[in-house]
XYZ file of C-alpha atoms in Angstrom:
770
model
C 94.291 121.758 60.409
C 94.551 125.499 60.284
C 91.033 126.287 60.015
C 90.334 124.134 63.467
C 92.289 126.024 65.829
C 89.432 127.992 66.866
C 90.260 131.483 65.081
C 88.376 132.630 61.902
C 90.946 131.927 59.544
C 89.936 130.638 56.114
C 91.697 127.907 54.139
C 91.445 127.659 50.288
C 91.232 124.276 48.766
C 91.820 123.422 44.915
C 90.602 120.585 43.313
C 90.618 119.790 39.312
C 86.871 119.091 38.983
C 83.629 121.181 39.971
C 82.010 118.125 40.854
C 84.553 117.135 43.549
C 84.565 120.829 44.969
C 80.699 120.634 45.588
C 80.980 117.351 47.296
C 84.119 118.818 49.514
C 82.325 121.900 50.167
C 79.158 119.730 51.673
C 81.786 118.633 54.299
C 83.981 121.049 54.841
C 81.594 124.045 55.336
C 81.989 127.901 55.667
C 85.274 127.869 57.307
C 86.771 126.393 53.557
C 86.740 127.855 50.080
C 86.586 125.011 47.477
C 87.844 126.132 43.944
C 88.075 123.864 41.020
C 90.789 124.446 38.526
C 88.981 122.507 35.950
C 91.668 119.913 35.127
C 95.444 121.219 33.930
C 96.182 125.129 33.885
C 99.325 124.733 31.970
C 100.776 122.544 29.473
C 103.060 122.321 26.604
C 102.259 124.536 23.533
C 99.830 122.940 20.877
C 101.469 124.269 17.967
C 105.188 123.830 18.780
C 107.328 121.222 20.244
C 107.613 123.078 23.252
C 110.700 121.120 24.572
C 114.241 122.429 24.496
C 116.427 119.683 23.686
C 119.762 121.511 23.660
C 118.933 122.963 27.080
C 118.288 119.987 28.952
C 114.979 119.332 27.493
C 113.719 122.133 29.472
C 109.673 122.248 29.076
C 108.143 125.473 27.706
C 105.086 125.315 29.727
C 101.835 127.877 28.651
C 98.633 128.627 30.107
C 96.174 126.560 28.423
C 93.889 128.303 26.087
C 90.548 129.386 28.031
C 92.337 129.052 31.685
C 93.315 132.543 32.093
C 90.006 133.441 33.836
C 90.254 130.543 36.124
C 93.868 131.326 36.869
C 92.491 134.949 37.930
C 89.954 133.359 40.199
C 92.309 131.032 41.969
C 94.906 133.962 42.423
C 91.876 136.057 43.756
C 90.684 133.264 46.319
C 94.093 132.637 47.478
C 94.831 136.323 48.638
C 91.827 135.735 50.589
C 92.956 132.821 52.172
C 95.168 131.859 55.370
C 96.372 128.248 53.896
C 95.915 126.786 50.672
C 95.603 123.157 50.168
C 95.854 121.447 46.747
C 93.926 118.503 46.389
C 93.643 117.430 42.747
C 93.756 113.570 42.306
C 96.349 111.643 44.177
C 98.338 110.588 41.184
C 101.194 111.645 38.756
C 98.665 113.946 36.583
C 97.048 115.438 39.794
C 100.609 116.077 41.316
C 101.127 118.116 38.101
C 98.353 119.799 38.126
C 99.028 120.813 42.007
C 102.731 121.637 40.907
C 101.538 124.115 38.176
C 99.073 125.821 40.568
C 101.421 126.174 43.317
C 103.605 128.105 40.706
C 101.073 130.708 39.777
C 99.969 131.036 43.457
C 103.787 131.508 44.786
C 103.284 135.437 44.610
C 100.587 135.342 47.249
C 103.177 134.397 49.624
C 100.644 131.850 51.409
C 101.096 128.559 53.069
C 100.628 125.975 50.585
C 99.911 122.456 51.474
C 99.256 119.078 49.479
C 96.081 117.121 50.453
C 95.574 113.593 48.998
C 91.645 112.312 48.940
C 91.508 108.748 48.486
C 87.833 108.709 49.128
C 85.313 111.751 49.444
C 83.760 110.979 52.915
C 83.969 113.144 55.635
C 86.212 111.360 57.725
C 88.576 110.853 54.797
C 88.462 114.204 53.716
C 89.255 115.398 57.361
C 92.018 113.098 58.017
C 93.730 113.960 54.423
C 93.652 117.728 55.394
C 95.256 117.047 59.030
C 98.067 115.058 57.337
C 98.686 117.323 54.367
C 102.233 117.286 52.992
C 104.434 118.887 50.675
C 104.041 118.639 46.810
C 105.829 115.455 45.715
C 108.417 116.510 43.412
C 109.553 113.151 42.083
C 106.045 112.478 41.451
C 105.872 115.714 39.114
C 108.954 114.808 37.630
C 107.710 111.109 36.679
C 104.674 112.828 34.893
C 106.815 115.768 33.247
C 109.360 113.033 31.866
C 106.067 110.954 30.334
C 104.768 114.310 28.809
C 108.248 115.185 27.432
C 108.687 111.671 26.008
C 105.162 111.421 24.490
C 105.848 115.202 22.915
C 109.530 114.240 21.457
C 107.675 110.972 19.986
C 104.586 111.981 19.003
C 105.677 115.564 17.629
C 108.502 114.469 15.607
C 106.992 111.281 14.017
C 103.381 112.503 13.452
C 104.966 115.275 10.777
C 106.891 112.554 8.796
C 103.770 110.586 8.342
C 102.162 114.004 7.100
C 104.793 114.218 4.588
C 105.119 110.220 3.564
C 101.605 109.572 3.815
C 98.946 112.380 4.434
C 98.214 115.069 6.640
C 96.293 114.456 9.927
C 97.974 111.033 10.852
C 99.361 110.795 14.398
C 101.965 108.626 16.168
C 102.411 107.929 19.838
C 104.900 106.302 22.195
C 102.043 103.915 23.669
C 99.091 104.075 21.303
C 101.436 103.130 18.258
C 102.356 99.672 20.165
C 98.604 99.033 20.712
C 98.256 99.128 17.267
C 101.198 96.987 16.557
C 99.744 94.515 19.012
C 96.142 94.750 17.223
C 98.211 94.549 13.702
C 100.246 91.592 14.571
C 97.333 89.939 16.304
C 95.261 90.237 12.786
C 97.974 89.047 11.144
C 98.706 85.846 13.171
C 94.836 85.283 12.393
C 95.158 85.485 8.810
C 98.284 83.268 8.567
C 96.606 80.771 10.854
C 96.269 77.451 8.854
C 93.058 75.421 10.140
C 93.748 71.829 10.857
C 90.850 69.211 11.065
C 90.730 66.885 13.729
C 88.228 64.792 15.542
C 86.714 63.921 18.875
C 85.005 60.550 20.026
C 82.413 60.353 22.598
C 80.877 57.192 24.510
C 77.563 57.150 26.002
C 77.632 54.840 28.556
C 75.503 53.314 31.423
C 76.400 51.599 34.762
C 74.499 49.067 36.948
C 72.055 52.140 37.616
C 71.137 55.303 36.019
C 71.891 57.914 34.890
C 73.862 57.577 31.735
C 76.717 59.692 31.002
C 79.031 60.809 28.098
C 82.823 60.262 28.479
C 85.130 61.447 25.849
C 87.871 59.885 24.225
C 91.201 60.931 26.032
C 94.180 58.318 25.371
C 95.242 56.022 22.996
C 97.975 53.816 24.279
C 100.174 56.252 26.096
C 99.377 59.293 23.972
C 96.897 62.008 25.356
C 94.526 62.386 22.108
C 93.838 66.060 23.529
C 97.285 67.220 23.112
C 97.984 69.373 20.023
C 100.217 66.792 18.531
C 98.296 63.633 19.104
C 94.764 64.811 17.637
C 92.881 62.315 15.716
C 93.467 64.157 12.307
C 90.739 62.541 10.062
C 87.199 61.025 9.743
C 89.034 57.673 8.192
C 91.086 57.481 11.513
C 88.025 58.283 13.623
C 85.873 55.759 11.788
C 88.843 52.820 12.889
C 88.975 53.660 16.210
C 84.889 53.638 16.154
C 85.024 49.924 14.715
C 87.852 49.135 17.496
C 85.879 50.446 20.341
C 82.468 48.690 19.101
C 84.341 45.376 19.849
C 85.748 46.149 23.322
C 84.417 46.219 26.823
C 84.209 49.532 28.972
C 85.492 49.252 32.432
C 86.010 51.891 35.258
C 89.667 52.140 36.104
C 89.822 54.607 38.491
C 87.215 57.050 40.271
C 88.681 60.400 41.892
C 86.957 62.155 44.404
C 88.005 65.685 45.542
C 86.712 68.416 47.604
C 87.369 71.754 45.984
C 87.629 75.170 47.129
C 87.200 78.399 44.847
C 88.294 81.703 46.174
C 86.793 84.894 45.433
C 88.355 87.173 43.207
C 90.406 90.115 44.784
C 88.989 93.637 44.789
C 89.173 95.773 41.688
C 92.051 97.729 40.401
C 91.725 100.193 37.358
C 92.464 97.407 34.842
C 90.203 94.453 36.312
C 87.262 97.006 36.883
C 87.558 97.859 32.946
C 87.781 94.077 31.776
C 84.981 92.786 33.834
C 82.981 96.016 32.908
C 83.665 95.268 29.569
C 82.606 91.443 29.671
C 79.633 91.959 32.041
C 78.382 95.380 30.844
C 79.407 96.008 27.447
C 81.142 98.946 28.446
C 84.157 100.603 26.565
C 87.021 101.463 28.943
C 86.347 105.236 28.237
C 82.858 104.816 29.631
C 83.667 102.748 32.610
C 86.358 105.715 33.647
C 83.974 108.230 33.109
C 81.315 106.843 35.237
C 83.686 105.858 37.884
C 85.218 109.205 38.241
C 81.429 110.566 38.612
C 81.029 108.004 41.395
C 84.131 108.962 42.971
C 83.597 112.687 42.846
C 80.002 112.789 44.460
C 76.449 111.858 43.824
C 73.520 113.859 44.725
C 71.571 111.665 47.638
C 68.993 113.938 48.262
C 68.905 115.756 51.434
C 72.438 114.123 52.088
C 73.922 116.088 49.154
C 76.524 115.171 47.104
C 78.344 112.144 48.573
C 81.424 110.179 47.081
C 80.168 106.427 46.474
C 83.597 104.692 45.323
C 87.420 105.318 46.475
C 89.782 106.440 43.816
C 89.164 104.937 40.642
C 93.026 104.444 39.481
C 94.959 102.406 41.237
C 96.907 99.261 40.719
C 96.627 98.193 44.354
C 94.333 95.460 45.801
C 95.036 96.753 49.403
C 92.005 97.576 51.847
C 91.725 99.499 55.131
C 91.153 97.883 58.286
C 88.080 100.182 58.767
C 86.660 99.104 55.141
C 87.302 95.370 56.205
C 85.534 95.526 59.350
C 82.432 97.134 57.740
C 82.227 94.755 55.205
C 82.771 91.706 57.562
C 79.662 93.277 59.549
C 77.494 93.369 56.846
C 78.258 90.073 55.545
C 77.744 88.375 58.868
C 74.673 90.323 59.242
C 72.923 89.768 55.794
C 74.221 86.356 54.991
C 75.324 84.804 58.631
C 78.458 83.370 59.927
C 79.056 80.597 57.514
C 80.048 82.957 54.652
C 82.156 84.982 56.980
C 85.482 83.516 56.807
C 87.429 83.646 60.544
C 89.892 86.250 59.323
C 89.616 88.555 56.663
C 90.502 87.552 53.039
C 94.204 89.551 52.245
C 95.102 89.745 48.478
C 98.645 90.150 46.917
C 99.388 93.098 45.293
C 101.746 92.775 42.285
C 105.446 93.614 42.803
C 105.125 96.283 39.744
C 102.152 98.040 41.492
C 102.866 101.719 43.016
C 100.450 100.874 45.751
C 99.661 104.681 46.387
C 95.984 103.921 46.697
C 93.492 101.463 47.987
C 91.566 98.848 45.681
C 88.364 100.229 43.936
C 85.812 99.751 46.478
C 82.706 101.540 47.920
C 83.134 104.304 50.579
C 80.540 102.505 52.517
C 79.170 99.014 52.388
C 75.962 99.739 53.794
C 75.371 102.102 50.659
C 73.731 99.099 48.684
C 73.058 99.137 44.943
C 69.360 98.812 45.988
C 69.798 101.798 48.313
C 71.413 103.906 45.418
C 69.113 102.729 42.603
C 67.000 105.880 42.730
C 69.958 108.077 43.016
C 72.113 106.737 39.972
C 71.197 106.536 36.291
C 71.009 103.095 34.748
C 74.706 102.726 33.613
C 76.129 104.251 36.620
C 73.856 101.932 39.004
C 75.442 99.290 36.979
C 78.815 99.739 37.507
C 78.610 101.016 41.289
C 76.611 97.551 41.734
C 79.379 95.646 39.966
C 82.369 97.235 42.444
C 80.124 96.941 45.469
C 79.371 93.266 45.089
C 82.913 92.447 43.826
C 83.999 94.337 47.242
C 81.606 92.441 49.441
C 82.194 89.208 47.858
C 86.012 89.362 48.163
C 85.594 89.356 52.167
C 83.042 86.126 51.945
C 83.756 82.478 52.261
C 85.302 80.130 49.262
C 82.756 78.117 47.435
C 82.832 74.399 48.150
C 82.231 71.658 45.555
C 82.916 67.915 45.359
C 84.381 67.266 41.736
C 84.316 63.352 40.636
C 86.619 62.383 37.989
C 85.770 59.356 36.341
C 88.397 57.309 34.245
C 87.417 54.417 31.903
C 89.576 51.758 30.269
C 88.331 50.213 26.774
C 90.883 47.859 25.365
C 93.859 50.511 24.334
C 91.590 53.473 24.986
C 90.926 55.735 27.507
C 87.819 57.771 28.294
C 87.273 60.143 31.097
C 84.604 62.351 32.373
C 84.233 64.738 34.909
C 81.248 66.377 36.841
C 81.150 68.545 40.081
C 78.556 69.346 42.539
C 78.038 72.299 44.464
C 78.104 71.935 48.210
C 78.385 75.644 49.578
C 77.843 78.612 47.255
C 80.047 80.795 49.548
C 80.766 84.299 47.835
C 79.333 82.716 44.405
C 76.081 83.494 46.133
C 76.740 87.065 45.743
C 79.273 87.343 42.609
C 81.223 85.249 39.989
C 84.174 86.873 38.033
C 83.540 86.338 34.458
C 86.343 84.903 31.855
C 87.329 85.847 28.548
C 84.625 84.998 25.703
C 86.679 83.082 23.857
C 88.854 79.912 24.864
C 91.402 78.175 22.708
C 89.627 75.448 20.392
C 86.645 75.752 22.379
C 88.028 74.232 25.663
C 85.848 74.738 28.769
C 85.580 74.103 32.225
C 84.001 71.146 33.607
C 80.066 71.436 33.988
C 78.216 70.568 36.777
C 76.780 67.076 35.373
C 75.257 64.326 37.549
C 77.380 61.099 37.609
C 76.303 57.694 38.852
C 77.881 55.850 41.837
C 80.749 53.854 40.131
C 83.468 51.867 41.455
C 86.805 50.960 40.228
C 86.463 47.453 38.317
C 82.627 48.327 37.336
C 81.447 47.153 33.639
C 79.655 49.639 31.553
C 77.529 49.540 28.593
C 77.900 51.425 25.662
C 74.848 52.906 24.485
C 76.253 55.084 21.588
C 79.517 56.032 20.042
C 79.606 59.482 18.098
C 82.458 60.859 16.414
C 82.646 64.830 15.732
C 84.395 66.904 13.339
C 86.543 69.809 14.463
C 88.921 72.569 13.062
C 91.587 74.462 15.203
C 90.870 77.994 16.014
C 93.120 80.702 15.491
C 93.995 83.142 18.398
C 91.130 85.300 18.754
C 90.964 89.166 17.797
C 91.455 91.394 20.912
C 88.223 92.776 22.663
C 88.389 95.619 25.035
C 88.686 93.522 27.879
C 91.453 91.339 26.703
C 93.395 94.261 25.022
C 93.578 96.079 28.545
C 94.631 92.515 29.863
C 97.431 92.437 27.492
C 98.486 95.825 27.853
C 98.714 95.121 31.667
C 100.412 92.124 31.197
C 103.097 93.345 28.754
C 103.530 96.484 30.974
C 102.596 98.748 28.212
C 101.050 102.030 29.464
C 99.153 102.323 32.895
C 95.935 101.779 34.169
C 95.044 105.184 33.958
C 96.076 105.248 30.542
C 94.181 102.352 28.813
C 90.991 103.872 28.207
C 92.571 106.983 26.467
C 94.943 104.800 24.544
C 91.728 102.732 23.050
C 89.862 105.559 22.229
C 92.826 107.567 20.523
C 93.244 104.581 18.006
C 89.685 104.150 17.322
C 89.646 108.044 16.805
C 92.574 108.047 14.413
C 90.765 105.246 12.291
C 93.824 102.962 12.773
C 91.594 100.125 14.288
C 87.893 99.478 14.426
C 85.612 97.549 16.801
C 83.533 95.262 14.913
C 81.260 92.672 16.921
C 83.281 93.487 19.833
C 86.713 92.802 18.300
C 89.574 94.970 17.099
C 90.845 94.773 13.614
C 93.270 97.178 11.656
C 91.921 99.329 9.161
C 94.048 99.447 5.709
C 95.614 102.978 7.113
C 96.270 101.442 10.514
C 98.082 98.327 8.983
C 100.138 100.745 6.569
C 100.894 102.906 9.472
C 102.133 99.978 11.400
C 104.181 98.493 8.859
C 106.076 102.010 8.342
C 106.676 102.718 11.829
C 107.658 99.135 12.772
C 110.239 98.988 9.913
C 111.822 102.466 10.572
C 111.239 102.312 14.407
C 111.544 99.190 15.170
C 113.191 99.969 18.892
C 110.743 102.619 19.557
C 107.635 100.930 18.484
C 108.249 97.978 20.572
C 106.524 96.217 23.425
C 109.608 95.598 25.323
C 111.232 98.912 25.059
C 107.661 100.784 25.848
C 107.685 98.524 29.209
C 111.027 99.082 30.062
C 110.110 102.972 29.790
C 107.306 102.494 31.982
C 109.820 101.143 34.623
C 112.064 104.230 34.340
C 109.127 106.194 35.062
C 108.420 104.617 38.130
C 111.780 104.698 39.340
C 111.843 108.317 38.701
C 108.739 108.648 40.934
C 110.711 106.589 43.524
C 113.821 108.704 43.492
C 115.979 105.840 42.183
C 116.517 107.383 38.805
C 117.079 111.109 37.333
C 114.624 112.079 34.754
C 117.190 114.146 32.975
C 119.307 111.169 32.332
C 116.716 109.098 31.000
C 115.888 111.567 28.584
C 119.463 112.054 27.425
C 119.519 107.784 27.023
C 116.465 108.196 24.843
C 116.750 111.107 22.734
C 120.227 110.392 21.165
C 119.384 107.280 19.504
C 115.860 108.247 18.520
C 117.100 111.192 16.896
C 119.344 109.314 14.574
C 116.877 106.897 14.183
C 114.264 109.959 13.259
C 116.944 111.330 10.629
C 117.306 108.196 8.805
C 113.552 107.706 8.765
C 113.287 110.959 6.906
C 115.454 109.749 4.320
C 114.439 106.253 3.912
C 110.408 105.880 4.503
C 108.368 105.216 1.552
C 106.461 108.179 0.388
C 103.293 106.527 -0.110
C 101.246 109.425 -0.802
C 103.349 109.910 -4.146
C 103.989 106.046 -4.822
C 101.825 103.856 -6.791
C 101.492 100.151 -6.569
C 101.102 98.103 -10.072
C 98.068 95.942 -10.455
C 98.499 94.803 -13.922
C 94.879 95.857 -14.809
C 93.733 97.538 -17.601
C 93.009 101.324 -18.098
C 89.352 101.618 -19.650
C 90.270 105.007 -21.127
C 94.001 104.146 -22.605
C 96.422 101.435 -23.043
C 97.889 102.049 -19.625
C 97.680 100.120 -16.315
C 95.799 100.699 -13.327
C 97.857 101.724 -10.262
C 97.026 101.794 -6.582
C 97.271 105.324 -5.062
C 96.662 106.916 -1.644
C 94.282 109.724 -1.191
C 92.346 111.578 1.566
C 89.921 108.782 1.332
C 92.332 105.956 1.332
C 93.286 103.704 -1.551
C 91.929 104.072 -5.495
C 92.828 102.946 -8.725
C 94.228 105.482 -11.259
C 95.884 105.201 -14.362
C 99.503 105.284 -14.757
C 99.497 107.843 -17.676
C 98.257 110.366 -15.285
C 98.044 113.490 -15.901
C 97.479 112.500 -19.582
C 94.828 110.137 -18.538
C 92.684 111.172 -15.177
C 90.761 108.047 -15.366
C 90.139 106.784 -11.441
C 88.295 103.748 -10.153
C 87.441 102.032 -6.770
C 88.046 98.644 -5.927
C 87.428 96.225 -3.308
C 89.751 93.751 -1.828
C 88.930 89.948 -1.277
C 89.975 87.884 1.406
C 93.131 87.016 -0.066
C 94.408 90.903 -1.099
C 92.970 90.484 -4.895
C 92.035 94.039 -6.279
C 88.410 93.729 -7.680
C 87.672 97.189 -9.610
C 83.875 98.146 -8.690
C 81.871 100.155 -11.610
C 80.813 103.473 -10.878
C 76.985 104.143 -11.663
C 75.089 107.559 -12.135
C 73.403 108.436 -9.558
C 69.606 107.683 -9.748
C 66.981 109.076 -7.839
C 65.093 106.727 -5.179
C 61.733 108.482 -4.767
C 62.740 109.594 -1.362
C 63.424 112.859 0.359
C 66.281 114.078 2.311
C 65.205 114.496 5.742
C 67.941 117.028 6.469
C 67.229 119.624 3.447
C 64.015 118.012 1.494
C 66.029 117.542 -1.586
C 65.561 114.241 -3.563
C 67.674 111.171 -2.099
C 69.483 109.671 -4.774
C 71.254 106.219 -5.260
C 74.986 106.368 -5.582
C 77.846 103.979 -6.031
C 81.089 104.463 -4.206
C 84.305 102.788 -3.569
C 82.926 100.392 -1.210
C 79.286 99.616 -2.835
C 75.938 101.612 -3.040
C 74.564 104.201 -0.818
C 71.699 106.590 -0.435
C 72.734 110.466 -0.413
C 71.312 113.645 -0.850
C 71.422 115.131 -4.382
C 72.249 118.275 -2.745
C 75.900 117.280 -1.844
C 78.148 119.018 -1.149
C 75.845 121.377 0.651
C 73.889 118.674 2.472
C 76.158 115.558 3.242
C 73.436 113.362 4.766
C 73.663 109.755 3.849
C 70.559 107.684 4.928
C 71.403 104.055 6.440
C 69.974 101.369 4.324
C 68.780 98.263 5.841
C 69.911 94.678 4.936
C 67.124 92.931 6.394
C 68.874 91.481 8.863
C 67.861 91.544 12.620
C 70.463 92.532 15.398
C 71.861 89.045 16.657
C 72.910 90.586 20.188
C 70.737 89.269 22.627
C 67.428 91.245 23.983
C 68.293 93.469 21.268
C 65.245 94.652 19.095
C 67.227 96.558 16.243
C 68.410 95.609 12.914
C 71.613 95.709 11.078
C 71.828 98.808 8.575
C 74.457 99.855 6.241
C 76.506 102.792 7.086
C 79.519 104.599 5.896
C 82.599 105.569 7.968
C 84.175 108.775 8.142
C 86.585 107.641 5.849
C 84.312 106.393 3.220
C 84.275 102.925 4.055
C 80.961 101.144 4.149
C 80.232 99.226 7.320
C 77.313 97.364 8.887
C 76.057 98.126 12.345
C 72.507 98.122 14.742
C 70.387 101.014 13.810
C 70.039 101.319 17.573
C 73.486 102.511 18.397
C 74.789 103.855 20.475
C 72.287 101.702 22.663
C 73.802 98.977 20.852
C 77.081 98.645 19.374
C 77.124 95.741 17.100
C 78.993 96.026 14.051
C 80.575 94.340 10.972
C 82.581 94.957 8.205
C 81.245 92.325 5.744
C 77.544 92.496 4.522
C 75.145 90.288 6.280
C 72.809 88.281 4.335
C 69.567 87.396 5.949
C 69.605 83.453 5.399
C 70.311 81.397 8.290
C 73.122 78.825 8.761
C 71.637 75.393 7.691
C 74.836 73.810 10.107
C 75.108 75.751 13.339
C 71.495 77.889 12.871
C 73.476 80.907 12.728
C 70.348 83.932 12.022
C 72.647 85.612 9.231
C 75.425 84.724 7.112
C 78.002 87.361 5.662
C 78.996 87.826 1.775
C 82.720 87.374 1.213
C 84.612 88.223 -2.121
C 88.037 86.208 -3.227
C 90.105 85.714 -5.986
C 89.509 81.889 -5.760
C 85.986 81.342 -4.535
C 84.324 84.337 -6.035
C 81.555 85.686 -4.398
C 80.649 83.197 -1.391
C 78.246 82.966 1.734
C 79.649 82.031 4.929
C 78.835 81.794 8.418
C 79.929 83.984 10.782
C 80.800 81.671 13.542
C 84.276 80.474 12.312
C 83.984 77.129 14.442
C 81.109 76.141 12.004
C 82.763 76.763 8.897
C 79.915 76.668 6.609
C 80.361 78.286 3.298
C 78.588 78.160 -0.266
C 79.359 79.739 -3.514
C 77.097 82.005 -5.188
C 76.765 83.653 -8.722
C 79.435 86.642 -8.693
C 77.503 90.044 -8.934
C 78.411 93.608 -7.698
C 76.899 94.255 -4.896
């Protein structure tokens, strides 16, 4: 390392983050000058394509607005240094930042090195500087190829949407595929036909207590838990109950097994996002923001800024030997030898992983969450605790439990019950991985229940027979956790891009996150339908996944980025030109409804405007009548009458003018009479308490940026519970849900339904405008 050779040389280190710079300066002292580029300094221009498609896709990089001063400062610092170390994040984006900084510092004629900091500890930093290399040009080319691909797609499809639908819309090579996945899942749910089925349970007792409940599992040779062999009706269930009441119950088999449950591997980026969403209710964006701060350095009192976790963008479960040794020593000391396996637990990394970095883990196992609690704010501590526990647990002994399965014969019927008894907690003493909230048709893992000591051939006493009605359930809407999981499984995007993808599709209002589930908006559905119809090979999961593999090959040096650009752009250009001619002009279209106009003899048609769909007379401009409408669950068009603004007796908290009741496309709302000078809209309570556990808020009516009414907790952003359907302060009589939701359909009119789909409760009420 140049700065450690005994002379008074001074080295310049350039990172992308000021926080990271402070942490480095603490460890490196006065022999280093540490500066921050504050992210990228050059990029493609904002207002033009910035790619010369006729000259081998040459990118036209420009200085990012506001970065000229930073570039001047970097050049000035570089002139005073003997060596320059470029140390942005160790990934494709970081390599691109390093490449562009190197380009602007070439004129200084100083030696330029690339340093890769995978964790910000003194030992790791000094080792990275000692082992610095040159800029990885293949890694930069992979980033550049992605950037150009995204630009070619986004900057050429988006203007098409502006022309055909409305200005301000956007399309993206990856974001549009994510929207498509959400739209297709939503359509699958809407088309799902629920089927009735019944389950039968027997409360049985052996020669000694306790009694236990076994489920009907077989009828003859057919397994009734199989989808094809379910009991279809109450009539069929009653016949079976009648048969069972006349027969003897005998134990046909008792199977006892000792089972092991192994710890989950340490976090990679995607699993960290998934688990933080499940356990902490954090969005992917929030998780990555907090993780970035933990990586770059937290002020630890007299110790100064300290990096608490390793680099958070990784797809590898690899752990270095020093970290393994440290974790094992901690486990032995804190939990005892029984909790420490004889050899370290090694986890396989997926074949598709780039394996450039270690797993996400604490930089020092001895920095326990308890020790860090006074230095970290609540959410940051919660994420650090999750990372710390996951890492330590991954090196602990497996959990051991005894599982007993009792099979019971009753004439031609078979019953089964499974129970488990925990014998040794192992890693579960510290951490247990969560699972997806929704399981298909309510299936769950076997519970820890106590079973009597039974032997094969034992006669059982029937205490009670019960039957229960069920309905098959559609696949669930995506949550943030399951969407990240699906993106990863389908090879769409990379772990480092999931948070940005999810944020973008919400910011563009193509999807909404209501009750922690993604649903497409009308706009999202419309745009998706247009893109899928006209760009089926681009807005495609398989194509997007194969393109990610191409980018990996560029990085590995097994593919040339220019050839990949040429292979992509030829067919894409042809498809684009065809779409310009054939795509439906939505903003100029009018969909007939058959509904009469109130001002003339014309019919109403659906048109698109800045705020979405509305009803207008077909005789425009001779008749300028417009009207708002609602859509029922079955797509029925239900006109909404507009009312004159009525004073509410309240004053605007923003400007002091009277607040008035108005009626918009999606119902009544309370707004300032000073509109448009004052655009304040007051949230109106529904009288329904927020159903989220431990939340003390209540559900209020709000209006989105696009003017659509929705309902959410008044404690937002602390509580993110939200609904599209109007909640009603009435408990469900079947499942005791604390509220019902109001639905409007052509067939049923206005009805109240239980929000719990497994319950299925519904009742009709007198139709009235809300």
